[in-house]
mmCIF file of C-alpha atoms and ligand atoms in Angstrom:
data_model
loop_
_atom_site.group_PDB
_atom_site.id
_atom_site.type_symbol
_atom_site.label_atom_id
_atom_site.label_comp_id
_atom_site.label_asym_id
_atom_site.label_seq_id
_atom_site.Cartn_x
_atom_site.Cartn_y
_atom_site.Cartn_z
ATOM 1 C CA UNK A 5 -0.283 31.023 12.590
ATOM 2 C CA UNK A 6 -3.203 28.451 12.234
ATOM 3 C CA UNK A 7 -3.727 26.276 14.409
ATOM 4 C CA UNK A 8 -5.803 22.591 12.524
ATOM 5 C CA UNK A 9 -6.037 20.396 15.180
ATOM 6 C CA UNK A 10 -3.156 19.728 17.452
ATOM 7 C CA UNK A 11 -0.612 21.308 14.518
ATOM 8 C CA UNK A 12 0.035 25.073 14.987
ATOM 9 C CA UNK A 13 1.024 25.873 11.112
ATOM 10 C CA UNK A 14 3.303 29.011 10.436
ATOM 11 C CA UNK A 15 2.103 31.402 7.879
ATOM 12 C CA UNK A 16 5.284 30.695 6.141
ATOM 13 C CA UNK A 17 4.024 27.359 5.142
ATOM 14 C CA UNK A 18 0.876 28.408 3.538
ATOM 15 C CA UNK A 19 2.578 31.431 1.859
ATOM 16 C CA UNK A 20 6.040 30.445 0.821
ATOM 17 C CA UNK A 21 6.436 29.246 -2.303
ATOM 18 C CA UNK A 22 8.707 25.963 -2.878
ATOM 19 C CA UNK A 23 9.129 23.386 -4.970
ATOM 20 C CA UNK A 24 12.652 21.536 -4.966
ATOM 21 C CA UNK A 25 15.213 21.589 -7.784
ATOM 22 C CA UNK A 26 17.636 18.657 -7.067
ATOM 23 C CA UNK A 27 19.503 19.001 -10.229
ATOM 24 C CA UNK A 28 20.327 22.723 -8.893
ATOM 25 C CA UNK A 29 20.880 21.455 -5.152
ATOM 26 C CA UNK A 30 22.295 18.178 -5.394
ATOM 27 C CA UNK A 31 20.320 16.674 -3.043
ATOM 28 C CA UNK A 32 22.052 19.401 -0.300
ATOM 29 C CA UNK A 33 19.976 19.081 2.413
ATOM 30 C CA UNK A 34 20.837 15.160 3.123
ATOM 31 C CA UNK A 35 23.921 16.209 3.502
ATOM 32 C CA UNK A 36 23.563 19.537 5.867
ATOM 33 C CA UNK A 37 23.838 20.204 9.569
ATOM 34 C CA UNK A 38 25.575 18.364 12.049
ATOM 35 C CA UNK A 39 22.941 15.736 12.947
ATOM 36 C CA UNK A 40 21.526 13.074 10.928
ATOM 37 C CA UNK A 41 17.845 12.719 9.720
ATOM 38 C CA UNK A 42 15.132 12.596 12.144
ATOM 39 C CA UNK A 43 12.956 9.154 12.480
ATOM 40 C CA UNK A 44 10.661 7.845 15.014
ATOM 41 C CA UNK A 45 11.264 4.367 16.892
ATOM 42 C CA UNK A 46 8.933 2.865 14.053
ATOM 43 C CA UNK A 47 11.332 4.008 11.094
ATOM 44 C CA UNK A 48 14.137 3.696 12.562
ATOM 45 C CA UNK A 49 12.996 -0.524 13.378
ATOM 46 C CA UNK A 50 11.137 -0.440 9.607
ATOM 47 C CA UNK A 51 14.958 0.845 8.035
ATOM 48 C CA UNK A 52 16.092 -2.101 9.764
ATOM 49 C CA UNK A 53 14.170 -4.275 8.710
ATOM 50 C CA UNK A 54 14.516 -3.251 5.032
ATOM 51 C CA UNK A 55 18.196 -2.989 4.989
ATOM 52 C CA UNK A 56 18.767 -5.737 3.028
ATOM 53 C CA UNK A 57 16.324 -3.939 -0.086
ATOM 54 C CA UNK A 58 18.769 -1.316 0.014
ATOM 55 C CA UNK A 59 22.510 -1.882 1.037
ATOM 56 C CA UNK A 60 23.171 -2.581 -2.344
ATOM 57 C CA UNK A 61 23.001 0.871 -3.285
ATOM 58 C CA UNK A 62 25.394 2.253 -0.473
ATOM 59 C CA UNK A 63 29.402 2.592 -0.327
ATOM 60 C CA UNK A 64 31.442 0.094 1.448
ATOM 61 C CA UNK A 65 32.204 3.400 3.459
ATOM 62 C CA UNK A 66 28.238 3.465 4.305
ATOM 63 C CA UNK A 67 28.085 -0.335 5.429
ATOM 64 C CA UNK A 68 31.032 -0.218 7.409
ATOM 65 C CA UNK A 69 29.481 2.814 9.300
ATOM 66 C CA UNK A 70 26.005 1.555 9.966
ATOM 67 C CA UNK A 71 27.771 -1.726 11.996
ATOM 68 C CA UNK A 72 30.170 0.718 14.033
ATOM 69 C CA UNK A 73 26.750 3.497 14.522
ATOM 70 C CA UNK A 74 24.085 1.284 14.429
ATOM 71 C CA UNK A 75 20.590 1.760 12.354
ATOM 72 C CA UNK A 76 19.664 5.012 13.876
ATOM 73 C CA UNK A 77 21.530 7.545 16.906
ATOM 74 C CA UNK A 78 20.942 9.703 19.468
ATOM 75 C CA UNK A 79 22.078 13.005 18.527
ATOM 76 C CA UNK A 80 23.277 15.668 20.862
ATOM 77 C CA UNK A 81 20.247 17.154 21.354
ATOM 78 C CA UNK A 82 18.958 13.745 22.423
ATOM 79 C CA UNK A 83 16.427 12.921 19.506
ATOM 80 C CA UNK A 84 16.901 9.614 17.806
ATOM 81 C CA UNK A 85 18.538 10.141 14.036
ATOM 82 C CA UNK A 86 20.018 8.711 11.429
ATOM 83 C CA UNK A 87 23.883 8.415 11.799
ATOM 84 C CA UNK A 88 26.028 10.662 9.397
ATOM 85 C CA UNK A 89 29.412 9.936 7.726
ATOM 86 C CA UNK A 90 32.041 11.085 6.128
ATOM 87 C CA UNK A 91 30.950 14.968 4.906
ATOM 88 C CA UNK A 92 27.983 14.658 7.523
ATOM 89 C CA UNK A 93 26.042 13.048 4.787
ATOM 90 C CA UNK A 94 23.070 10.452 6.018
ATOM 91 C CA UNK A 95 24.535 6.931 5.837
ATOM 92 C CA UNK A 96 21.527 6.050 3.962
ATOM 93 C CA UNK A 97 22.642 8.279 0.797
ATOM 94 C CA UNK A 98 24.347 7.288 -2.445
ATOM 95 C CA UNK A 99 25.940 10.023 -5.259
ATOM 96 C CA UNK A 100 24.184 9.297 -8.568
ATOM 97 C CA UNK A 101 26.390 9.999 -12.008
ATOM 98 C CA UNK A 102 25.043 13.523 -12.161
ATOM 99 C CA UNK A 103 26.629 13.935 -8.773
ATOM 100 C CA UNK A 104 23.492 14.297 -6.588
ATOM 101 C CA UNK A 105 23.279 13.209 -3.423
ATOM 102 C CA UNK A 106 19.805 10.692 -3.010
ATOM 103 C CA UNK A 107 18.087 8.727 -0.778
ATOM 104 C CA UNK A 108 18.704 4.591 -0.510
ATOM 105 C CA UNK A 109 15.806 3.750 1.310
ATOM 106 C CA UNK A 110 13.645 6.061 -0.931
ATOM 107 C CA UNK A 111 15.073 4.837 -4.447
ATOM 108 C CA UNK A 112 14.111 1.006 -3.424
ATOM 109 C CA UNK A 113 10.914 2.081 -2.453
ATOM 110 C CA UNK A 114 11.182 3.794 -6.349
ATOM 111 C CA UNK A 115 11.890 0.343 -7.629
ATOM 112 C CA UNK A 116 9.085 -0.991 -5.644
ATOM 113 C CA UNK A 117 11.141 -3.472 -3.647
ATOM 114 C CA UNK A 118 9.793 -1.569 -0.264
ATOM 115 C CA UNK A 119 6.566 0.294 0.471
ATOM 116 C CA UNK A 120 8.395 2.671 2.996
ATOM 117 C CA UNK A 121 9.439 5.782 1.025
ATOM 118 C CA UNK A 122 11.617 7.244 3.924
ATOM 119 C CA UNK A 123 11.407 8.768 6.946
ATOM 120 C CA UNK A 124 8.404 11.400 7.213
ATOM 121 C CA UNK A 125 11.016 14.451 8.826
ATOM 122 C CA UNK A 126 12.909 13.744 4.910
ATOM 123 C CA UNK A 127 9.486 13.657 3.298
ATOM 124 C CA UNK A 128 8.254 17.084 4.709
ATOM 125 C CA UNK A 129 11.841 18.519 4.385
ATOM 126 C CA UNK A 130 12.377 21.882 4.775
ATOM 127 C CA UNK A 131 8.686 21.613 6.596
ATOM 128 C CA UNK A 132 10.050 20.673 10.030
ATOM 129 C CA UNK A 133 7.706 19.403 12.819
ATOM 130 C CA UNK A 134 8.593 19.967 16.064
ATOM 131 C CA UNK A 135 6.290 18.735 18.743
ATOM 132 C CA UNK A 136 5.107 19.222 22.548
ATOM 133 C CA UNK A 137 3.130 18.456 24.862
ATOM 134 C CA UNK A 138 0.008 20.209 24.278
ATOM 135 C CA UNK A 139 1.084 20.791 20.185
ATOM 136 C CA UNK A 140 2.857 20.273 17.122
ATOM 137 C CA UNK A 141 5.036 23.754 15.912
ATOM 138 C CA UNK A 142 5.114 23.207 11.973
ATOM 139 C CA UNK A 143 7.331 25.234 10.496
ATOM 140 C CA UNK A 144 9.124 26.098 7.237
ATOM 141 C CA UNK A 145 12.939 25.956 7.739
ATOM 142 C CA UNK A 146 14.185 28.198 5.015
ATOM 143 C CA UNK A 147 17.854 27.512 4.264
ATOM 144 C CA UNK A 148 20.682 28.749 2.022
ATOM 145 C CA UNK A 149 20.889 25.365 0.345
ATOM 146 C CA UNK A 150 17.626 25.420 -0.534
ATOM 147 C CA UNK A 151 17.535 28.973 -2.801
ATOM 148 C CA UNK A 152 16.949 26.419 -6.131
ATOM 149 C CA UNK A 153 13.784 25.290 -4.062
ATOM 150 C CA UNK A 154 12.481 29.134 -3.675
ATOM 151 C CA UNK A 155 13.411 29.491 -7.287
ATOM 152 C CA UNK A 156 11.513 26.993 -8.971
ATOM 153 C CA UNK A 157 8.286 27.088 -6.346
ATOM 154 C CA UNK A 158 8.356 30.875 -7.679
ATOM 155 C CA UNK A 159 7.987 29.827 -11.216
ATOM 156 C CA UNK A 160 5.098 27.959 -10.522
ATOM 157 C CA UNK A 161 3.584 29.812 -8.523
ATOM 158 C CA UNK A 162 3.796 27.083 -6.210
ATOM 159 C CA UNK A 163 2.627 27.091 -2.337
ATOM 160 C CA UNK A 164 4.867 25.113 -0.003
ATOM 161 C CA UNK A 165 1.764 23.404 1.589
ATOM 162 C CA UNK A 166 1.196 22.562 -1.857
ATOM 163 C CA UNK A 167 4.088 21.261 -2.872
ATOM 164 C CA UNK A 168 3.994 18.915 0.141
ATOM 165 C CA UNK A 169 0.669 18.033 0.182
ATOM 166 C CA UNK A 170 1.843 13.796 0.206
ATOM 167 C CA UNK A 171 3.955 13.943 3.176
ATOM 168 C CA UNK A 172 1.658 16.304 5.317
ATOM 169 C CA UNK A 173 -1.040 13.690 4.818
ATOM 170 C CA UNK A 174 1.466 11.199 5.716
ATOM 171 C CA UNK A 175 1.836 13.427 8.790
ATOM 172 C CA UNK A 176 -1.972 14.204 9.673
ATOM 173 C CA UNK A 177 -4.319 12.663 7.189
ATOM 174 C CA UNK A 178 -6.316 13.550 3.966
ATOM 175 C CA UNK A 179 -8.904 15.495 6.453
ATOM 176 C CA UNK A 180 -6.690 17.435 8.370
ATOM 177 C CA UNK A 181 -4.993 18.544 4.862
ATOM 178 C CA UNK A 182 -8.191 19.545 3.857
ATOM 179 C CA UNK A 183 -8.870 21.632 6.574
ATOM 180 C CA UNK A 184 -5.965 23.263 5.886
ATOM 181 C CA UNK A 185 -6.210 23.912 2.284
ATOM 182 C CA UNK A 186 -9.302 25.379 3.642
ATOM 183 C CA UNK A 187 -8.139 27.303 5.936
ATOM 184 C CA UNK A 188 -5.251 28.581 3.614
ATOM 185 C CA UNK A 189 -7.774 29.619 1.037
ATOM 186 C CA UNK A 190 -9.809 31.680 3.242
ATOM 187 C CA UNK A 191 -7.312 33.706 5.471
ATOM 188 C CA UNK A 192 -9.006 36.539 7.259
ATOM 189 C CA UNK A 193 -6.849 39.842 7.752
ATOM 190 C CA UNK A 194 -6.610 39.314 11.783
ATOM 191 C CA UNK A 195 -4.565 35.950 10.832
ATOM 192 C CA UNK A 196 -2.039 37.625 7.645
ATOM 193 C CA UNK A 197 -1.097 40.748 10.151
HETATM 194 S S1 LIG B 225 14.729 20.414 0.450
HETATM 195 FE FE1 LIG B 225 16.210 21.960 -0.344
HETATM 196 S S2 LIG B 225 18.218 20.920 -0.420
HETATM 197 FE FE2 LIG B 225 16.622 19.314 -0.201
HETATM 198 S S3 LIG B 225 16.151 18.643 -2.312
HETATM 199 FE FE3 LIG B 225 14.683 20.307 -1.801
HETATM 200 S S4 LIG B 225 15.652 22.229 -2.531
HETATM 201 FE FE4 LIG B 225 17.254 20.625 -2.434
#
């Protein structure tokens, strides 16, 4: 573990390699688990707000779901979420022609109709960041769904940290990322046993 300010970073993340391959995965992991997407009381208010830049790209199904759920639930393990449907798929999703499972909120923010790309849990996804009191636990949350992911960050070569680089500054900031690429770069022995 290293610990870069209040974030206690698994090894995992610095040593894992990752990069995602959503033409492999289809987009799985917006439609895994039993629980929808996490989101702070920000997002959750900002994905209401920007609804209306894009509803358009959701089902009937979708729409109909977000006025029974609401814009965001609690989930059972009492952390506020985006509501599923159907397949326990995030309401916010839309299948493209090729089948793949994407994100609404992020493909207006693609067609630069928002400036919110989506929820930061999504963003750092399969980097999950759980967090405590006294800490934040970041760790890499290595899945089935995601084998394309470990298969395509091993081709490159390609560290998760890396590969995430945009969200975790999202997260912490562009000096606590450097302190970590730091850090990563000059492991001592004591911290890989
Ligand atoms: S996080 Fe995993 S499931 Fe999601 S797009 Fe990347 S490889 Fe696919």
């Amino acid at each position: 573990m290293l610990q870069i300010g209040k974030a206690v970073v698994s090894l995992d993340v610095i040593q894992k390699e990752f990069c995602c391959d959503i033409v492999k995965c289809k987009g799985a992991c917006c439609v895994a688990g039993d629980s929808g997407a996490p989101v702070t009381t920000e997002e959750a208010q900002l994905i209401e707000l920007l609804y209306p830049q894009f509803e358009g790209y959701l089902s009937d199904e979708n729409k109909e779901e977000i006025v029974r759920q609401g814009f965001s639930v609690i989930d059972s393990d009492g952390d506020l979420v985006t509501p599923i449907v159907g397949n326990n798929e995030c309401v916010y999703t839309f299948v493209d022609e090729r089948g793949i499972t994407k994100c609404a909120i992020e493909r207006a923010y693609l067609e630069k109709k928002t400036t919110f790309r989506k929820p930061v849990s999504c963003h750092l996804f399969p980097i999950r960041i759980t967090s405590y009191k006294r800490f934040d636990a970041v760790n890499y949350q290595q899945l089935d769904i995601c084998q394309p992911g470990r298969i395509c960050g091993k081709s490159q070569a390609l560290p998760l940290y890396k590969y995430l680089q945009e969200p975790l500054i999202r997260a912490y900031g562009p000096e606590w990322y450097d302190e970590l690429t730091y850090a990563a770069e000059n492991l001592t022995e004591d911290q890989l046993r």
